[in-house]
CSV table of C-alpha atoms in Angstrom, one decimal:
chain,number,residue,atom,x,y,z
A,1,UNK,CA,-24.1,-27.1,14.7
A,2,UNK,CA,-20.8,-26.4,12.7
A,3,UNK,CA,-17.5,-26.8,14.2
A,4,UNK,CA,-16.1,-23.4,13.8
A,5,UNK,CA,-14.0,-23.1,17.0
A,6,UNK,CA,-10.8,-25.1,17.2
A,7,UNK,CA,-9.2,-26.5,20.2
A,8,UNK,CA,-7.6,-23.2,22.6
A,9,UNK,CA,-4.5,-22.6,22.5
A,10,UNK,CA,-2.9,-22.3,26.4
A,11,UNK,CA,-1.1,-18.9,26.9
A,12,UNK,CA,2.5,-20.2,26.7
A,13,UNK,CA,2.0,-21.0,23.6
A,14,UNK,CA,0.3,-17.9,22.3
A,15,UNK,CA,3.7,-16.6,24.5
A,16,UNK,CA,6.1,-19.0,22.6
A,17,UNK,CA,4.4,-18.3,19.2
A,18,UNK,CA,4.1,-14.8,19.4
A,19,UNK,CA,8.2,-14.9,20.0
A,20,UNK,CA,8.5,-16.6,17.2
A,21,UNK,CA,6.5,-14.2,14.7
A,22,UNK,CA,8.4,-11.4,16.4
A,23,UNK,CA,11.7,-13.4,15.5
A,24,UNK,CA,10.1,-13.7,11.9
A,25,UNK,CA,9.0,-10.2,11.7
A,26,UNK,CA,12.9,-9.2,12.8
A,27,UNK,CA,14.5,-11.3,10.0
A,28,UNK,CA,12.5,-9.7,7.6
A,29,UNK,CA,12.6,-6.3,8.1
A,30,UNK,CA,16.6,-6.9,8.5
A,31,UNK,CA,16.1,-9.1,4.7
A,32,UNK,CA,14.1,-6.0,3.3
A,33,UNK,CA,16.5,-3.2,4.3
A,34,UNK,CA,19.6,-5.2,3.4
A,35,UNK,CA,18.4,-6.6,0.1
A,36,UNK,CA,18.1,-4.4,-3.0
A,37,UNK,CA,20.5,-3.3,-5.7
A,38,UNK,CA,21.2,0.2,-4.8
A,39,UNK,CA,24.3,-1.0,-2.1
A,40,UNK,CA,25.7,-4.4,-1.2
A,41,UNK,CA,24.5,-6.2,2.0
A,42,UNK,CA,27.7,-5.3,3.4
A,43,UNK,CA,27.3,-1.3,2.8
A,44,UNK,CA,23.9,-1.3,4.2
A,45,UNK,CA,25.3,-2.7,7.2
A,46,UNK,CA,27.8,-0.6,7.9
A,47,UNK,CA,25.3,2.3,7.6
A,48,UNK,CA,22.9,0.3,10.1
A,49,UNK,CA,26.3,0.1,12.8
A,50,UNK,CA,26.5,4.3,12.3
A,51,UNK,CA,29.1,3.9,9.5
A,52,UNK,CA,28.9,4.8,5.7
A,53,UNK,CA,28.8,7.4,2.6
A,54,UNK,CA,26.3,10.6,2.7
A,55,UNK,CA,24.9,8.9,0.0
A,56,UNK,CA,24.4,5.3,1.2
A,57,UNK,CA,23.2,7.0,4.4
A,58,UNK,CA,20.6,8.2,2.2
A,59,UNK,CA,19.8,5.6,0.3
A,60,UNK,CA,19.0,3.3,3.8
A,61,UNK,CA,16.9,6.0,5.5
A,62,UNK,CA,15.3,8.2,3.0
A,63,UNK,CA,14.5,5.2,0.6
A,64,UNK,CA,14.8,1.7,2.1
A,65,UNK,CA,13.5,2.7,5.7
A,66,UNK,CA,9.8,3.8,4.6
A,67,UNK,CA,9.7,1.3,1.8
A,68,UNK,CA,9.9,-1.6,4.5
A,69,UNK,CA,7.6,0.7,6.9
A,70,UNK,CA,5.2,1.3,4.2
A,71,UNK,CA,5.3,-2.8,3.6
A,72,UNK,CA,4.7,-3.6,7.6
A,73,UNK,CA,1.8,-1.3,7.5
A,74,UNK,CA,0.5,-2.6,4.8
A,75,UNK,CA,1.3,-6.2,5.4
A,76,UNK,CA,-0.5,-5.6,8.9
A,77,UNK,CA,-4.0,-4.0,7.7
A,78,UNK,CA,-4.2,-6.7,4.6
A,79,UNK,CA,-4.0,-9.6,7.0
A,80,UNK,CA,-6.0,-7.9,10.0
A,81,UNK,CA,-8.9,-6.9,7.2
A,82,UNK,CA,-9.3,-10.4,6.0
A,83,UNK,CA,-9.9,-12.4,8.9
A,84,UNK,CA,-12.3,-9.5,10.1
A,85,UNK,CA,-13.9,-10.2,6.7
A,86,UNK,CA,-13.7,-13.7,6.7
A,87,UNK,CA,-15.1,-13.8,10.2
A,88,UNK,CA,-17.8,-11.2,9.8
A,89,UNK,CA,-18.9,-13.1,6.7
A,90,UNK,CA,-18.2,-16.9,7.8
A,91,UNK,CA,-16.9,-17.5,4.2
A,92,UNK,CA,-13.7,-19.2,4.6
A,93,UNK,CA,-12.5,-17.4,1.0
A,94,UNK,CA,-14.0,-14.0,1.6
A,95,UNK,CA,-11.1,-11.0,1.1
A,96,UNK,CA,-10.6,-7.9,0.2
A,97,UNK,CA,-10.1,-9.4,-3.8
A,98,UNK,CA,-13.4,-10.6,-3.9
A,99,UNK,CA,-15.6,-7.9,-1.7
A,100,UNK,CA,-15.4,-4.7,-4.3
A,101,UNK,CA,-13.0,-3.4,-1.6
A,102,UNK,CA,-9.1,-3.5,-3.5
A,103,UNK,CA,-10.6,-3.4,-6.9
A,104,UNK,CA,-12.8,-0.7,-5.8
A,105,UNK,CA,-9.6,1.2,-4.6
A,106,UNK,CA,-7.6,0.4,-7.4
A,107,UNK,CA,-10.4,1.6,-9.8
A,108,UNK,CA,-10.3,4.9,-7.1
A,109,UNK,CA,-6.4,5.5,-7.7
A,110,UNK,CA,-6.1,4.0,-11.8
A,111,UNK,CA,-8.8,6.6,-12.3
A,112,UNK,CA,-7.9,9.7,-10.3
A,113,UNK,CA,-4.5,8.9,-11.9
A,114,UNK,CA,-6.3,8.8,-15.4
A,115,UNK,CA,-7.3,12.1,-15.4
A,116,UNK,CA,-4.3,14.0,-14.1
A,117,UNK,CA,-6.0,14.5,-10.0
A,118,UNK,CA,-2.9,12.0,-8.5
A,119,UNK,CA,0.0,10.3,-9.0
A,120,UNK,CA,3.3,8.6,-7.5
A,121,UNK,CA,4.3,12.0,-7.1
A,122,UNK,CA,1.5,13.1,-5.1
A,123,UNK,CA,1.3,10.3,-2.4
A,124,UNK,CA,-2.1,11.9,-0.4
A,125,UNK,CA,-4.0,12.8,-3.4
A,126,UNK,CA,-3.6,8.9,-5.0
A,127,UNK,CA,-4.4,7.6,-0.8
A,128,UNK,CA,-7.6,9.7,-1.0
A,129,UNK,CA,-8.4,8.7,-4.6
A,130,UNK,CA,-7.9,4.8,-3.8
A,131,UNK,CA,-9.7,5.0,-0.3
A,132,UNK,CA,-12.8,6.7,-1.9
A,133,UNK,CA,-12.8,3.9,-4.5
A,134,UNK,CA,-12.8,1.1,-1.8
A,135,UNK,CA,-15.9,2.8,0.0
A,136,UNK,CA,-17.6,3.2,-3.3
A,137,UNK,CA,-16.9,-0.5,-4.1
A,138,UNK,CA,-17.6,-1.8,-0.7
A,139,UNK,CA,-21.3,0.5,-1.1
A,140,UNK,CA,-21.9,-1.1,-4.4
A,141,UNK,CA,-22.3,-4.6,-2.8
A,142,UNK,CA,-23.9,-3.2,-0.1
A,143,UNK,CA,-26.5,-1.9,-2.2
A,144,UNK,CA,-26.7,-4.7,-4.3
A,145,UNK,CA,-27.2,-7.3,-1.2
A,146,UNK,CA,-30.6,-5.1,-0.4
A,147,UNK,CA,-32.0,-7.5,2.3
A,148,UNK,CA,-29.9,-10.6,1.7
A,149,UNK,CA,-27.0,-8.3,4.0
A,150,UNK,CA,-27.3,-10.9,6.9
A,151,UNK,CA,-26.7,-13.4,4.5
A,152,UNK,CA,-22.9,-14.4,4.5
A,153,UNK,CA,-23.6,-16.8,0.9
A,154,UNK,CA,-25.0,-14.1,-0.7
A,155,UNK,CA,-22.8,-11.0,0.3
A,156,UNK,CA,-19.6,-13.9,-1.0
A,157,UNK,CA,-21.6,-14.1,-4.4
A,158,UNK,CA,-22.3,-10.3,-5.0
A,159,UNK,CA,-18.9,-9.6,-3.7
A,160,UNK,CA,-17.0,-11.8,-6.7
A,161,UNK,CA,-20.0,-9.8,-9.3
A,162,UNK,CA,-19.0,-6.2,-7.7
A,163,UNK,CA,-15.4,-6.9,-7.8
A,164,UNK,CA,-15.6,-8.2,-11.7
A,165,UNK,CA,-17.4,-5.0,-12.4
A,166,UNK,CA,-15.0,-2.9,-11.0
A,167,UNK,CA,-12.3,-4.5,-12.7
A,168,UNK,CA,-13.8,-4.3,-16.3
A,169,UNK,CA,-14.2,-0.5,-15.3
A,170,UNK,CA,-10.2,0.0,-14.5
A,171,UNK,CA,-9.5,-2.0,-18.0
A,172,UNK,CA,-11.9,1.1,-19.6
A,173,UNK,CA,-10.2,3.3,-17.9
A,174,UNK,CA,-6.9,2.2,-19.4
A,175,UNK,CA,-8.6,1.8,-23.0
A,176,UNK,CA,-9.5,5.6,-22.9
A,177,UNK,CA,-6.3,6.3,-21.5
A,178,UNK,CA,-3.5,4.1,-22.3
A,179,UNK,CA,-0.8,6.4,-22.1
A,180,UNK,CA,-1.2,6.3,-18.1
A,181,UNK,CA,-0.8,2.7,-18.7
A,182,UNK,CA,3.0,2.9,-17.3
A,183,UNK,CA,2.0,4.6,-14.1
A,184,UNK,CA,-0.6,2.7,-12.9
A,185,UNK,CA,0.4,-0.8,-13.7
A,186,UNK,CA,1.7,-1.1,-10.0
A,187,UNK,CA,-2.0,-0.1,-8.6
A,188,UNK,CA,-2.9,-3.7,-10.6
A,189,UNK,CA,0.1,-6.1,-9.8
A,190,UNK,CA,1.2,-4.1,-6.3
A,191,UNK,CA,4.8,-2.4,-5.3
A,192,UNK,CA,6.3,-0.9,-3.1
A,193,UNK,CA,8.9,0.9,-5.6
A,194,UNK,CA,9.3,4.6,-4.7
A,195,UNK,CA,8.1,4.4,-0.8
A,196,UNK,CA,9.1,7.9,0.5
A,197,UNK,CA,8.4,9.1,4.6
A,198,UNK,CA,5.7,10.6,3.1
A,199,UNK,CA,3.7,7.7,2.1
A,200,UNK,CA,4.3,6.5,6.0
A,201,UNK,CA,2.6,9.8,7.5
A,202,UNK,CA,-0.3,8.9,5.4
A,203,UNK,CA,-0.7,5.6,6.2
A,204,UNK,CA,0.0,5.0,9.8
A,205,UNK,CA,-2.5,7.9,11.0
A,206,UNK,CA,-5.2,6.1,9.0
A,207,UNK,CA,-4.3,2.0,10.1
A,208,UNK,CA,-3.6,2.8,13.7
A,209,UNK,CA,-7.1,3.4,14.7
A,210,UNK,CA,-8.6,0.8,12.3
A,211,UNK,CA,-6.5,-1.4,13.7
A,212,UNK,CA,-7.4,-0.4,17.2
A,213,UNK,CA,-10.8,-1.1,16.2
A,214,UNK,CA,-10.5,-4.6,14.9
A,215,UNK,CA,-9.5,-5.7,17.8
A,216,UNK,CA,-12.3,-4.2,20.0
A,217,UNK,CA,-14.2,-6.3,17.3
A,218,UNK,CA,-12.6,-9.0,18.3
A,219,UNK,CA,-14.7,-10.4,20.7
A,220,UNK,CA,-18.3,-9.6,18.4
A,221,UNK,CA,-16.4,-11.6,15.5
A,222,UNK,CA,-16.0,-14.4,17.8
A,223,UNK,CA,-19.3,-14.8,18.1
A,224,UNK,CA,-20.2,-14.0,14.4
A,225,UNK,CA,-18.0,-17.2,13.5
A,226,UNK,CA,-20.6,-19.2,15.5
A,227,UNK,CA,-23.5,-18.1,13.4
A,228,UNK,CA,-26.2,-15.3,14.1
A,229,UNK,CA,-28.4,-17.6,16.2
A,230,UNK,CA,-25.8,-18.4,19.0
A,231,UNK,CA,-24.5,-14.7,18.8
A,232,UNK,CA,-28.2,-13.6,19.0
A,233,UNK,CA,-28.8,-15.5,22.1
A,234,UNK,CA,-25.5,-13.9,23.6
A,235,UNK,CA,-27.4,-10.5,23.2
A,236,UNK,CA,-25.3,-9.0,20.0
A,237,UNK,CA,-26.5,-7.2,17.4
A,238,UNK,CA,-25.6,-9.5,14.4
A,239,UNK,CA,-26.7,-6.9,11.3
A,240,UNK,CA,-24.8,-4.0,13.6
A,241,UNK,CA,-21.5,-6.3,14.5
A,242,UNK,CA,-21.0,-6.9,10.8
A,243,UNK,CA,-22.0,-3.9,9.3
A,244,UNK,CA,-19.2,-2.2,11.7
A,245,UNK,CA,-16.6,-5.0,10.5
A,246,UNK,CA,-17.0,-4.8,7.0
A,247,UNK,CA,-16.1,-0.6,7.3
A,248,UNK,CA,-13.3,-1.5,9.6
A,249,UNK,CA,-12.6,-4.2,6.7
A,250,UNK,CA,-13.2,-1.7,3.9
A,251,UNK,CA,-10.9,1.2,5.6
A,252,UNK,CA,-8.0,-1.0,6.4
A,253,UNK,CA,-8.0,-2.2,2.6
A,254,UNK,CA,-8.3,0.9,1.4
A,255,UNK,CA,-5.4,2.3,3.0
A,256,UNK,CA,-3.2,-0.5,2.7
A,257,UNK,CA,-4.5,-0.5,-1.4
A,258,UNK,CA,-3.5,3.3,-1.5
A,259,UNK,CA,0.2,2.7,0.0
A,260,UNK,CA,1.0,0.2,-2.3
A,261,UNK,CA,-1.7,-1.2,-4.0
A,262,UNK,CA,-3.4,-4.6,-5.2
A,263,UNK,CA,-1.4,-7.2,-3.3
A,264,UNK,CA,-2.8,-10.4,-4.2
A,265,UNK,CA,-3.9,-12.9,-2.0
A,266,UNK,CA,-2.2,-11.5,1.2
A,267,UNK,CA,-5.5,-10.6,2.7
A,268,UNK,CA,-7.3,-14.3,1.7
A,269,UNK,CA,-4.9,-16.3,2.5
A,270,UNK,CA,-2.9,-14.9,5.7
A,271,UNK,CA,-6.2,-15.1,8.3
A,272,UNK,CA,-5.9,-18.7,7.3
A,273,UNK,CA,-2.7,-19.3,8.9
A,274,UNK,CA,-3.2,-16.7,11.8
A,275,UNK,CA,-6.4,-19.1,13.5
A,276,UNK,CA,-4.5,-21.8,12.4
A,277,UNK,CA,-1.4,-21.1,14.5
A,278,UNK,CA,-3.3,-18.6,17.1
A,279,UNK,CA,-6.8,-20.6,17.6
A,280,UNK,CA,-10.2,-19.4,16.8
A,281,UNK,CA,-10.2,-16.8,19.5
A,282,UNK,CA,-10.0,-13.5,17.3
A,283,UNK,CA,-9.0,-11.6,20.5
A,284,UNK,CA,-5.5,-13.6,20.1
A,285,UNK,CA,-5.8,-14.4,16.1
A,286,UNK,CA,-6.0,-10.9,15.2
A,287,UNK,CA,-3.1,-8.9,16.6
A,288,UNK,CA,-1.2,-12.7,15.1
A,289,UNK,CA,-3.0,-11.9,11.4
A,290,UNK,CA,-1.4,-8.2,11.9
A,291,UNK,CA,1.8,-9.0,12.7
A,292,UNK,CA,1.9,-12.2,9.5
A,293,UNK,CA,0.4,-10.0,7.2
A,294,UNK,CA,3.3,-7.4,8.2
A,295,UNK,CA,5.7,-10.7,8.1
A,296,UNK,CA,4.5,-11.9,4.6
A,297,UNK,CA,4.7,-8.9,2.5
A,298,UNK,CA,8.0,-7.4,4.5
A,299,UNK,CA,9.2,-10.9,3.3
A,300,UNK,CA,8.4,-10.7,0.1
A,301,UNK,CA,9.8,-7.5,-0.7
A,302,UNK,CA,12.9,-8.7,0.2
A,303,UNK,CA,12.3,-11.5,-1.7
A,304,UNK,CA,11.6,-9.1,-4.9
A,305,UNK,CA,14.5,-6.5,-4.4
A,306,UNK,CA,16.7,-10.0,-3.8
A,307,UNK,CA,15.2,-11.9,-7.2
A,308,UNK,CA,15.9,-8.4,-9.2
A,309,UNK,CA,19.3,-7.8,-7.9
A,310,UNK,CA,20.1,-11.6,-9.3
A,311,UNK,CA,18.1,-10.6,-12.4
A,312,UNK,CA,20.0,-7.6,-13.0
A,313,UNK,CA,23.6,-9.6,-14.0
A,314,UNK,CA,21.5,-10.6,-16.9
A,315,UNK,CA,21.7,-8.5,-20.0
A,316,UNK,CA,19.3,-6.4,-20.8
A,317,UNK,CA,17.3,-6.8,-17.4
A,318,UNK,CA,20.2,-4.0,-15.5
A,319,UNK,CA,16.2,-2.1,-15.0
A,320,UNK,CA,13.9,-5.2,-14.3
A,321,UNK,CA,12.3,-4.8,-11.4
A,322,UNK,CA,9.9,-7.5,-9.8
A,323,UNK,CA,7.2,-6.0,-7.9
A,324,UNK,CA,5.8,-7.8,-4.6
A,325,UNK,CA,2.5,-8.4,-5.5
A,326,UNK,CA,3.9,-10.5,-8.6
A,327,UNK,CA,5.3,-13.0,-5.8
A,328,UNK,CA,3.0,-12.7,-3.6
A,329,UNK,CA,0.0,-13.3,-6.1
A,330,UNK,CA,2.1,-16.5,-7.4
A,331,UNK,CA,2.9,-18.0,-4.5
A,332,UNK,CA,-0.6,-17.6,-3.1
A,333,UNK,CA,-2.4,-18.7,-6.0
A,334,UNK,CA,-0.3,-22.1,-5.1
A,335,UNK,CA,-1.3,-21.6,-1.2
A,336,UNK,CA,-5.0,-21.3,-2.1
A,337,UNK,CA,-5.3,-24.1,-3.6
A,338,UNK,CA,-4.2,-26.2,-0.9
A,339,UNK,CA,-7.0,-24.4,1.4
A,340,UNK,CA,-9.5,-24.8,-1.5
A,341,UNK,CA,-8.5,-28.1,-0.9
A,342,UNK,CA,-8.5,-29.4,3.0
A,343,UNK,CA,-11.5,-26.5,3.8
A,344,UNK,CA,-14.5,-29.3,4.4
A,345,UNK,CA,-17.7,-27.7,2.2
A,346,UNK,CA,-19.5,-25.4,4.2
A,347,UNK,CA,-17.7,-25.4,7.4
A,348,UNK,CA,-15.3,-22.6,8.3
């Protein structure tokens, strides 16, 4: 039988390593709301200690505060969908890029935004166009997997198909309208320029309970990663366990994709890291994969707002702005090749 579960990992330290994502998590949110090029560092802090302008005051908690609340969310259902995905599937580079699920929502929102129904300025008519996407991309492949649905091999293959369709379909989209092409450009690369509070009351009413419900997963997934037979003879439903994670998988993409759309890799490659450092136990690894995928894009926004402020001494880049899911796309490109790399054939 495969080796899919890794040696446990003793409570202190899950204790000791949860403290130290917590600490991670901390730094970046502090990075992300002092970074930027709309105040110095130094400003932002004195707003933080109760200090500061009406305007810089404004600036911090009407701007910066739901951007880097928007990008936790985010962050969290992105990393929490992919190692349900991964584990429901037992496909080591399963995620929400290559299941019909983000394309499928971007396709939702690039279209809805095509035709005048949504935009940036209206945050829950693009979060409903972009989650009805993902459900119609995630029921494309399941209609295309017919029978072959309890087969993990084939749902990976029809995934990559489904998710190639769908992105032909948004480059059509842009083809018959191209003058939309400015507005939608951060549904393909991902950002999270122009976060309001309202973008937050959208999104944490939807992840909450998804994320709620990937944890009561937990314990099914656990057995899923062992293969059908041994969670057969444990008395689970195998075709009923993964058809309710891949709809928790498809709903926490969808919303994340909605808020700030296609950030690449985030949801491939941050399960990886989360069993890694957490164990195979998904009832510990998934609350981990939450809180990194909250770490990793929080991070990388900060990251962004801090490579654009640099960028912005250079003439004629004063406007440049790098979104995340540039960063995050290049640097995991990098990471998955590594993975690619030490992931032994056909384990997981």
């Amino acid at each position: 039988m495969r080796r899919v579960l890794d040696a446990p990992v003793t409570g202190h330290a899950v204790a000791r390593r949860y403290g130290v994502l917590g600490a991670l998590l901390l730094l970046a949110a502090g990075a992300a709301l002092l970074a930027g090029r709309a105040m110095s560092p130094g400003v932002a802090w004195d707003v933080l200690t109760g200090g500061g302008e009406p305007l810089d005051r404004h600036v911090l908690f009407e701007l910066r505060m739901p951007r880097l609340l928007v990008s936790l969310g985010a962050g969290a259902c992105l990393g929490a969908a992919g190692l349900v995905l991964q584990s429901a599937l037992r496909n080591p580079l399963a995620g929400p890029e290559v299941t019909g699920v983000t394309p499928g929502a971007v396709l939702g929102a690039v279209a809805a935004t095509g035709l005048g129904l949504a935009g940036w300025q209206s945050p829950f008519a693009v979060v409903v166009a972009s989650c009805v996407g993902g459900c119609a991309g995630a029921g494309l492949l399941w209609l295309l997997t017919g029978r072959g649905r309890g087969d993990p091999a084939q749902i990976a293959v029809h995934g990559v198909l489904v998710s190639a369709v769908l992105g032909g379909l948004t480059a059509m989209v842009l083809l018959v309208a191209p003058g939309e092409l400015g507005s939608v450009v951060q549904w393909l690369v991902g950002s999270t320029e122009g976060r309001v509070w309202e973008h937050w009351h959208l999104l944490w009413p939807w992840a909450l309970p998804w994320l709620v419900v990937a944890w009561l997963l937990s314990g099914p997934l656990t057995l899923l990663r062992c293969g059908d037979e041994l969670a057969a003879a444990a008395g689970l439903s195998a075709a009923r366990a993964r058809t309710l994670a891949l709809l928790c998988a498809v709903a926490l993409t969808a919303g994340a994709v909605a808020s700030v759309g296609a950030l690449g890799f985030v949801g491939l490659l941050v399960p990886h890291v989360a069993v890694a450092v957490f164990g195979a136990d998904l009832r510990v690894a998934l609350p981990g994969a939450a809180l990194l995928g909250a770490v990793v894009v929080s991070g990388a926004d900060a990251a962004a707002q801090a490579i654009s402020r640099l960028l912005a001494s250079v003439e004629g880049a004063d406007r440049f702005s790098l979104p995340v899911g540039a960063l995050t796309t290049c640097a995991g490109a990098v990471l998955l090749l590594i993975v690619v790399r030490r992931t032994p054939s056909g384990s997981f």
